[in-house]
mmCIF file of C-alpha atoms in Angstrom:
data_model
loop_
_atom_site.group_PDB
_atom_site.id
_atom_site.type_symbol
_atom_site.label_atom_id
_atom_site.label_comp_id
_atom_site.label_asym_id
_atom_site.label_seq_id
_atom_site.Cartn_x
_atom_site.Cartn_y
_atom_site.Cartn_z
ATOM 1 C CA MET A 768 4.548 3.801 -5.970
ATOM 2 C CA CYS A 769 3.517 4.456 -2.522
ATOM 3 C CA THR A 770 4.382 2.956 1.075
ATOM 4 C CA ILE A 771 2.103 2.294 4.003
ATOM 5 C CA SER A 772 2.848 1.029 7.335
ATOM 6 C CA TRP A 773 0.811 0.844 10.561
ATOM 7 C CA GLN A 774 0.461 -0.626 13.925
ATOM 8 C CA TYR A 775 -2.386 -1.488 16.513
ATOM 9 C CA SER A 776 -2.933 -0.421 20.028
ATOM 10 C CA SER A 777 -5.456 -1.864 22.466
ATOM 11 C CA ASN A 778 -8.215 0.479 21.408
ATOM 12 C CA GLY A 779 -7.308 1.659 18.227
ATOM 13 C CA TYR A 780 -4.600 1.852 15.304
ATOM 14 C CA SER A 781 -2.288 4.392 13.709
ATOM 15 C CA LEU A 782 -1.395 4.094 9.845
ATOM 16 C CA PHE A 783 1.018 6.065 8.050
ATOM 17 C CA PHE A 784 0.939 6.583 4.174
ATOM 18 C CA ASN A 785 3.417 8.175 1.426
ATOM 19 C CA ARG A 786 1.532 8.731 -1.808
ATOM 20 C CA ASP A 787 3.965 8.914 -4.427
ATOM 21 C CA GLU A 788 2.922 10.346 -8.071
ATOM 22 C CA GLN A 789 4.136 11.824 -11.042
ATOM 23 C CA LYS A 790 5.341 15.610 -10.747
ATOM 24 C CA THR A 791 2.681 16.330 -13.474
ATOM 25 C CA ARG A 792 -0.319 14.910 -11.619
ATOM 26 C CA LEU A 793 -2.684 17.654 -10.241
ATOM 27 C CA LYS A 794 -2.334 18.295 -6.505
ATOM 28 C CA ALA A 795 -4.867 16.544 -4.568
ATOM 29 C CA ILE A 796 -7.604 18.551 -2.730
ATOM 30 C CA PRO A 797 -6.909 18.551 1.095
ATOM 31 C CA PRO A 798 -8.904 16.360 3.432
ATOM 32 C CA GLN A 799 -12.408 16.906 3.904
ATOM 33 C CA HIS A 800 -15.380 15.933 6.181
ATOM 34 C CA LEU A 801 -17.536 14.005 3.606
ATOM 35 C CA THR A 802 -20.709 11.693 3.942
ATOM 36 C CA VAL A 803 -21.846 8.259 2.313
ATOM 37 C CA ASP A 804 -24.713 6.191 3.084
ATOM 38 C CA GLY A 805 -25.332 8.371 5.868
ATOM 39 C CA ILE A 806 -21.907 7.756 7.490
ATOM 40 C CA SER A 807 -19.308 10.432 8.104
ATOM 41 C CA TYR A 808 -15.654 10.010 7.022
ATOM 42 C CA ILE A 809 -12.622 11.730 6.218
ATOM 43 C CA ALA A 810 -10.413 11.870 2.995
ATOM 44 C CA PRO A 811 -8.366 13.730 0.907
ATOM 45 C CA ILE A 812 -9.883 13.679 -3.109
ATOM 46 C CA ASP A 813 -8.083 13.254 -6.321
ATOM 47 C CA PRO A 814 -9.168 15.975 -8.547
ATOM 48 C CA GLU A 815 -8.601 13.619 -11.699
ATOM 49 C CA GLY A 816 -10.347 10.584 -10.805
ATOM 50 C CA LYS A 817 -12.461 12.242 -7.987
ATOM 51 C CA GLY A 818 -11.920 9.384 -5.670
ATOM 52 C CA THR A 819 -9.070 9.122 -2.814
ATOM 53 C CA TRP A 820 -6.349 6.659 -1.600
ATOM 54 C CA VAL A 821 -6.943 6.659 2.284
ATOM 55 C CA ALA A 822 -10.089 7.459 3.922
ATOM 56 C CA VAL A 823 -11.220 6.674 7.664
ATOM 57 C CA ASN A 824 -14.894 6.839 9.101
ATOM 58 C CA GLU A 825 -16.863 7.366 12.362
ATOM 59 C CA TYR A 826 -17.000 3.796 13.108
ATOM 60 C CA GLY A 827 -13.105 3.424 12.944
ATOM 61 C CA PHE A 828 -12.880 1.650 9.678
ATOM 62 C CA GLY A 829 -9.971 2.737 7.509
ATOM 63 C CA PHE A 830 -9.269 1.967 3.949
ATOM 64 C CA ALA A 831 -6.140 2.435 1.867
ATOM 65 C CA LEU A 832 -5.528 1.519 -1.627
ATOM 66 C CA LEU A 833 -2.226 1.130 -3.529
ATOM 67 C CA ASN A 834 -1.601 0.499 -7.131
ATOM 68 C CA PHE A 835 -0.678 -3.362 -7.944
ATOM 69 C CA TYR A 836 1.513 -2.798 -10.777
ATOM 70 C CA GLN A 837 2.530 -6.642 -11.066
ATOM 71 C CA GLY A 838 -1.063 -7.432 -11.833
ATOM 72 C CA HIS A 839 -2.636 -8.026 -15.439
ATOM 73 C CA PHE A 840 -4.379 -4.706 -16.606
ATOM 74 C CA PRO A 841 -8.073 -5.367 -18.227
ATOM 75 C CA LYS A 842 -8.712 -4.037 -21.616
ATOM 76 C CA GLY A 843 -10.981 -1.059 -22.435
ATOM 77 C CA THR A 844 -11.622 2.166 -20.599
ATOM 78 C CA LEU A 845 -11.092 2.098 -17.025
ATOM 79 C CA PHE A 846 -12.534 3.664 -13.997
ATOM 80 C CA SER A 847 -10.582 5.473 -10.905
ATOM 81 C CA ARG A 848 -9.860 2.920 -8.286
ATOM 82 C CA GLY A 849 -9.955 5.751 -5.931
ATOM 83 C CA GLN A 850 -13.877 5.472 -6.251
ATOM 84 C CA ILE A 851 -13.750 2.101 -4.352
ATOM 85 C CA VAL A 852 -12.533 3.713 -1.629
ATOM 86 C CA ASN A 853 -15.177 6.196 -1.597
ATOM 87 C CA GLY A 854 -17.878 3.613 -1.808
ATOM 88 C CA LEU A 855 -16.259 1.514 1.055
ATOM 89 C CA ALA A 856 -15.946 4.623 3.396
ATOM 90 C CA GLY A 857 -19.823 4.220 4.069
ATOM 91 C CA LYS A 858 -19.075 0.605 5.267
ATOM 92 C CA LYS A 859 -19.392 -0.495 9.120
ATOM 93 C CA ASN A 860 -18.855 -4.043 9.138
ATOM 94 C CA TRP A 861 -17.058 -6.793 7.141
ATOM 95 C CA ALA A 862 -20.245 -8.388 5.639
ATOM 96 C CA ASP A 863 -21.037 -5.001 3.989
ATOM 97 C CA ILE A 864 -17.395 -4.927 2.465
ATOM 98 C CA GLU A 865 -17.653 -8.340 1.202
ATOM 99 C CA ASN A 866 -21.211 -7.437 -0.393
ATOM 100 C CA PHE A 867 -19.770 -4.289 -2.013
ATOM 101 C CA PHE A 868 -16.990 -6.390 -3.907
ATOM 102 C CA THR A 869 -19.493 -9.115 -4.967
ATOM 103 C CA ASN A 870 -21.342 -6.288 -6.581
ATOM 104 C CA LEU A 871 -18.521 -4.517 -8.198
ATOM 105 C CA ARG A 872 -17.600 -5.047 -11.783
ATOM 106 C CA LEU A 873 -13.934 -5.656 -11.211
ATOM 107 C CA GLN A 874 -13.003 -5.574 -15.032
ATOM 108 C CA ARG A 875 -13.598 -2.052 -14.937
ATOM 109 C CA TYR A 876 -10.719 -1.166 -12.746
ATOM 110 C CA ALA A 877 -6.838 -1.561 -13.011
ATOM 111 C CA PRO A 878 -5.074 -4.059 -10.259
ATOM 112 C CA PHE A 879 -4.682 -2.845 -6.732
ATOM 113 C CA SER A 880 -4.352 -3.974 -3.352
ATOM 114 C CA LEU A 881 -6.820 -2.557 -0.643
ATOM 115 C CA LEU A 882 -6.192 -2.692 3.046
ATOM 116 C CA VAL A 883 -9.023 -2.652 5.274
ATOM 117 C CA PHE A 884 -8.467 -1.435 8.986
ATOM 118 C CA ILE A 885 -11.063 -2.456 11.475
ATOM 119 C CA PRO A 886 -11.382 -1.736 15.171
ATOM 120 C CA PRO A 887 -8.972 -3.754 17.236
ATOM 121 C CA THR A 888 -11.751 -6.314 18.896
ATOM 122 C CA LEU A 889 -12.198 -7.612 15.096
ATOM 123 C CA ALA A 890 -8.398 -7.374 14.086
ATOM 124 C CA ILE A 891 -5.806 -9.819 13.805
ATOM 125 C CA LYS A 892 -2.728 -8.864 15.728
ATOM 126 C CA ASP A 893 -0.260 -6.993 13.850
ATOM 127 C CA LYS A 894 -2.166 -8.013 10.434
ATOM 128 C CA VAL A 895 -4.773 -6.293 8.468
ATOM 129 C CA GLU A 896 -7.179 -7.700 5.801
ATOM 130 C CA MET A 897 -5.934 -6.993 2.260
ATOM 131 C CA ILE A 898 -8.317 -7.497 -0.544
ATOM 132 C CA ARG A 899 -6.176 -7.604 -3.853
ATOM 133 C CA TRP A 900 -7.743 -7.517 -7.377
ATOM 134 C CA ASN A 901 -4.889 -8.824 -9.839
ATOM 135 C CA GLY A 902 -6.660 -8.127 -12.975
ATOM 136 C CA ARG A 903 -8.017 -11.755 -13.114
ATOM 137 C CA GLU A 904 -9.315 -12.690 -9.744
ATOM 138 C CA LEU A 905 -10.113 -10.984 -6.349
ATOM 139 C CA LEU A 906 -7.810 -12.360 -3.426
ATOM 140 C CA TYR A 907 -8.440 -12.296 0.323
ATOM 141 C CA LEU A 908 -5.148 -11.931 2.037
ATOM 142 C CA SER A 909 -3.745 -11.002 5.379
ATOM 143 C CA GLN A 910 -0.957 -8.495 5.285
ATOM 144 C CA SER A 911 1.774 -7.543 7.856
ATOM 145 C CA SER A 912 3.134 -3.980 8.070
ATOM 146 C CA PRO A 913 4.466 -2.500 5.599
ATOM 147 C CA LEU A 914 3.183 -2.757 2.244
ATOM 148 C CA ILE A 915 5.129 -1.105 -0.725
ATOM 149 C CA SER A 916 3.958 -0.511 -4.262
ATOM 150 C CA SER A 917 6.316 0.605 -7.148
ATOM 151 C CA ALA A 918 6.068 0.637 -10.931
ATOM 152 C CA PHE A 919 9.672 1.332 -10.854
ATOM 153 C CA LYS A 920 12.135 -1.623 -10.601
ATOM 154 C CA PHE A 921 9.705 -3.205 -7.956
ATOM 155 C CA GLU A 922 12.116 -6.050 -6.494
ATOM 156 C CA GLU A 923 14.796 -3.450 -5.609
ATOM 157 C CA VAL A 924 12.410 -0.781 -4.330
ATOM 158 C CA TYR A 925 11.078 -3.265 -2.255
ATOM 159 C CA THR A 926 14.247 -4.678 -0.727
ATOM 160 C CA SER A 927 15.922 -1.202 -0.217
ATOM 161 C CA ARG A 928 12.422 0.078 1.730
ATOM 162 C CA MET A 929 12.106 -3.312 3.597
ATOM 163 C CA ASN A 930 15.836 -2.920 4.862
ATOM 164 C CA CYS A 931 14.883 0.467 6.293
ATOM 165 C CA TYR A 932 11.843 -1.125 8.115
ATOM 166 C CA TRP A 933 14.015 -3.954 9.549
ATOM 167 C CA ASP A 934 16.563 -1.577 10.955
ATOM 168 C CA LEU A 935 13.463 -0.452 13.258
ATOM 169 C CA CYS A 936 13.178 -4.220 14.449
ATOM 170 C CA ARG A 937 16.556 -4.878 15.260
ATOM 171 C CA HIS A 938 16.504 -3.853 18.903
ATOM 172 C CA GLY A 939 13.977 -6.047 19.717
ATOM 173 C CA LYS A 940 11.705 -3.155 21.125
ATOM 174 C CA PRO A 941 8.359 -2.462 19.990
ATOM 175 C CA ILE A 942 8.265 0.244 17.070
ATOM 176 C CA THR A 943 6.972 3.619 18.242
ATOM 177 C CA ASN A 944 4.684 5.969 16.060
ATOM 178 C CA GLU A 945 7.500 8.483 16.070
ATOM 179 C CA GLN A 946 9.922 5.993 14.479
ATOM 180 C CA LEU A 947 7.527 5.160 11.846
ATOM 181 C CA VAL A 948 6.917 8.849 10.997
ATOM 182 C CA ALA A 949 10.784 9.250 10.629
ATOM 183 C CA PHE A 950 10.831 5.818 8.374
ATOM 184 C CA HIS A 951 8.338 7.685 6.019
ATOM 185 C CA ALA A 952 10.250 10.684 5.927
ATOM 186 C CA GLY A 953 13.634 8.877 5.411
ATOM 187 C CA HIS A 954 16.048 8.981 2.409
ATOM 188 C CA LYS A 955 18.109 5.806 2.905
ATOM 189 C CA PRO A 956 20.150 4.672 1.338
ATOM 190 C CA ALA A 957 19.953 7.878 -0.761
ATOM 191 C CA LYS A 958 17.437 10.471 -1.544
ATOM 192 C CA SER A 959 16.409 8.545 -4.588
ATOM 193 C CA ALA A 960 13.654 6.161 -6.163
ATOM 194 C CA TYR A 961 14.583 3.423 -3.745
ATOM 195 C CA SER A 962 14.102 5.757 -0.357
ATOM 196 C CA VAL A 963 10.514 5.567 1.466
ATOM 197 C CA CYS A 964 10.332 9.349 0.811
ATOM 198 C CA MET A 965 10.720 8.823 -2.913
ATOM 199 C CA HIS A 966 12.422 11.289 -5.300
ATOM 200 C CA ARG A 967 12.751 11.014 -8.880
ATOM 201 C CA GLU A 968 13.250 13.221 -11.943
ATOM 202 C CA ASP A 969 9.612 12.589 -13.052
ATOM 203 C CA ALA A 970 8.084 11.638 -9.467
ATOM 204 C CA GLU A 971 8.247 11.990 -5.851
ATOM 205 C CA THR A 972 6.145 11.298 -2.478
ATOM 206 C CA VAL A 973 3.589 14.180 -3.062
ATOM 207 C CA SER A 974 1.892 13.874 0.303
ATOM 208 C CA PHE A 975 1.961 11.874 3.742
ATOM 209 C CA THR A 976 -1.110 10.905 5.399
ATOM 210 C CA ARG A 977 -1.335 9.768 9.357
ATOM 211 C CA VAL A 978 -4.685 8.255 10.736
ATOM 212 C CA ASN A 979 -4.938 7.794 14.251
ATOM 213 C CA VAL A 980 -7.863 5.851 15.558
ATOM 214 C CA SER A 981 -8.533 5.693 19.350
ATOM 215 C CA GLU A 982 -11.476 4.471 21.447
ATOM 216 C CA HIS A 983 -13.467 8.051 21.283
ATOM 217 C CA GLU A 984 -12.070 9.915 18.308
ATOM 218 C CA VAL A 985 -10.884 9.405 14.659
ATOM 219 C CA GLU A 986 -8.122 11.782 13.341
ATOM 220 C CA LEU A 987 -6.472 12.420 9.931
ATOM 221 C CA ASN A 988 -3.485 14.381 9.649
ATOM 222 C CA TYR A 989 -2.274 15.061 6.170
ATOM 223 C CA HIS A 990 0.886 16.773 5.064
ATOM 224 C CA ASP A 991 0.551 18.265 1.246
ATOM 225 C CA GLY A 992 4.151 17.493 0.096
ATOM 226 C CA SER A 993 6.954 15.382 0.783
ATOM 227 C CA PRO A 994 7.249 14.448 4.714
ATOM 228 C CA CYS A 995 10.889 15.241 4.539
ATOM 229 C CA HIS A 996 10.219 18.991 4.267
ATOM 230 C CA THR A 997 6.441 19.472 4.936
ATOM 231 C CA THR A 998 4.612 19.661 8.168
ATOM 232 C CA CYS A 999 0.766 18.983 8.714
ATOM 233 C CA THR A 1000 -1.045 21.288 7.055
ATOM 234 C CA HIS A 1001 -4.604 19.692 7.549
ATOM 235 C CA SER A 1002 -5.883 17.912 10.619
ATOM 236 C CA LEU A 1003 -9.722 16.667 10.924
ATOM 237 C CA LYS A 1004 -11.387 14.778 13.419
ATOM 238 C CA LEU A 1005 -14.627 12.810 14.049
ATOM 239 C CA LYS A 1006 -16.282 11.336 17.248
ATOM 240 C CA ARG A 1007 -15.916 7.537 16.930
ATOM 241 C CA VAL A 1008 -19.092 5.659 17.211
ATOM 242 C CA ASN A 1009 -18.517 2.698 18.980
ATOM 243 C CA LYS A 1010 -21.895 0.857 18.531
ATOM 244 C CA ARG A 1011 -21.486 -3.008 16.783
ATOM 245 C CA PHE A 1012 -22.971 -4.392 14.118
#
């Protein structure tokens, strides 16, 4: 139950992430400066699974995970998918990312879609690499913005939110970051399970994360609450390392 959108510039990218969760779920720990494999990164933390759903490291690599409810759920005790993002946050090239998944016991995890944001010189215009575990096989795909996840009436939710996104494209002008911020706080066609800023009796959009990667800096801004009524509560930065590997 999440929505993420993004766009690339000549020297970086911006991503925008609504995290939708049950109201009974514990509140996330605000973003922190963390380190894995000697690489610095920024991420909020899920106190239940100890993982995260979004992270960006000092090399400008960003990682965002959404549940893939339409996949096949493996049997037995499953590990937190957020731990996968924690592990990937220490990667600074595509070969390391592929090796990480080669050595990962995927049957321990429920299905997911994992978006990998890489520096513009390595990226396909307007698309990002998506690694999807559908519960049976690992797929390497290319994904256009936005990506939508929902366990509730997926086709209807997808259509409603995509209609809002296509409204931004109808005038033929490039979508601005400000328009994407408004998109993630929007309630069309109504404040409900179908709106991008989601509100249901049992669940809602619990946070909004904006990541900006520029030539010299990495920044993560975090809204602790629905973006329709909260402002940025935490903002952390890293100096970007531009060394190529």
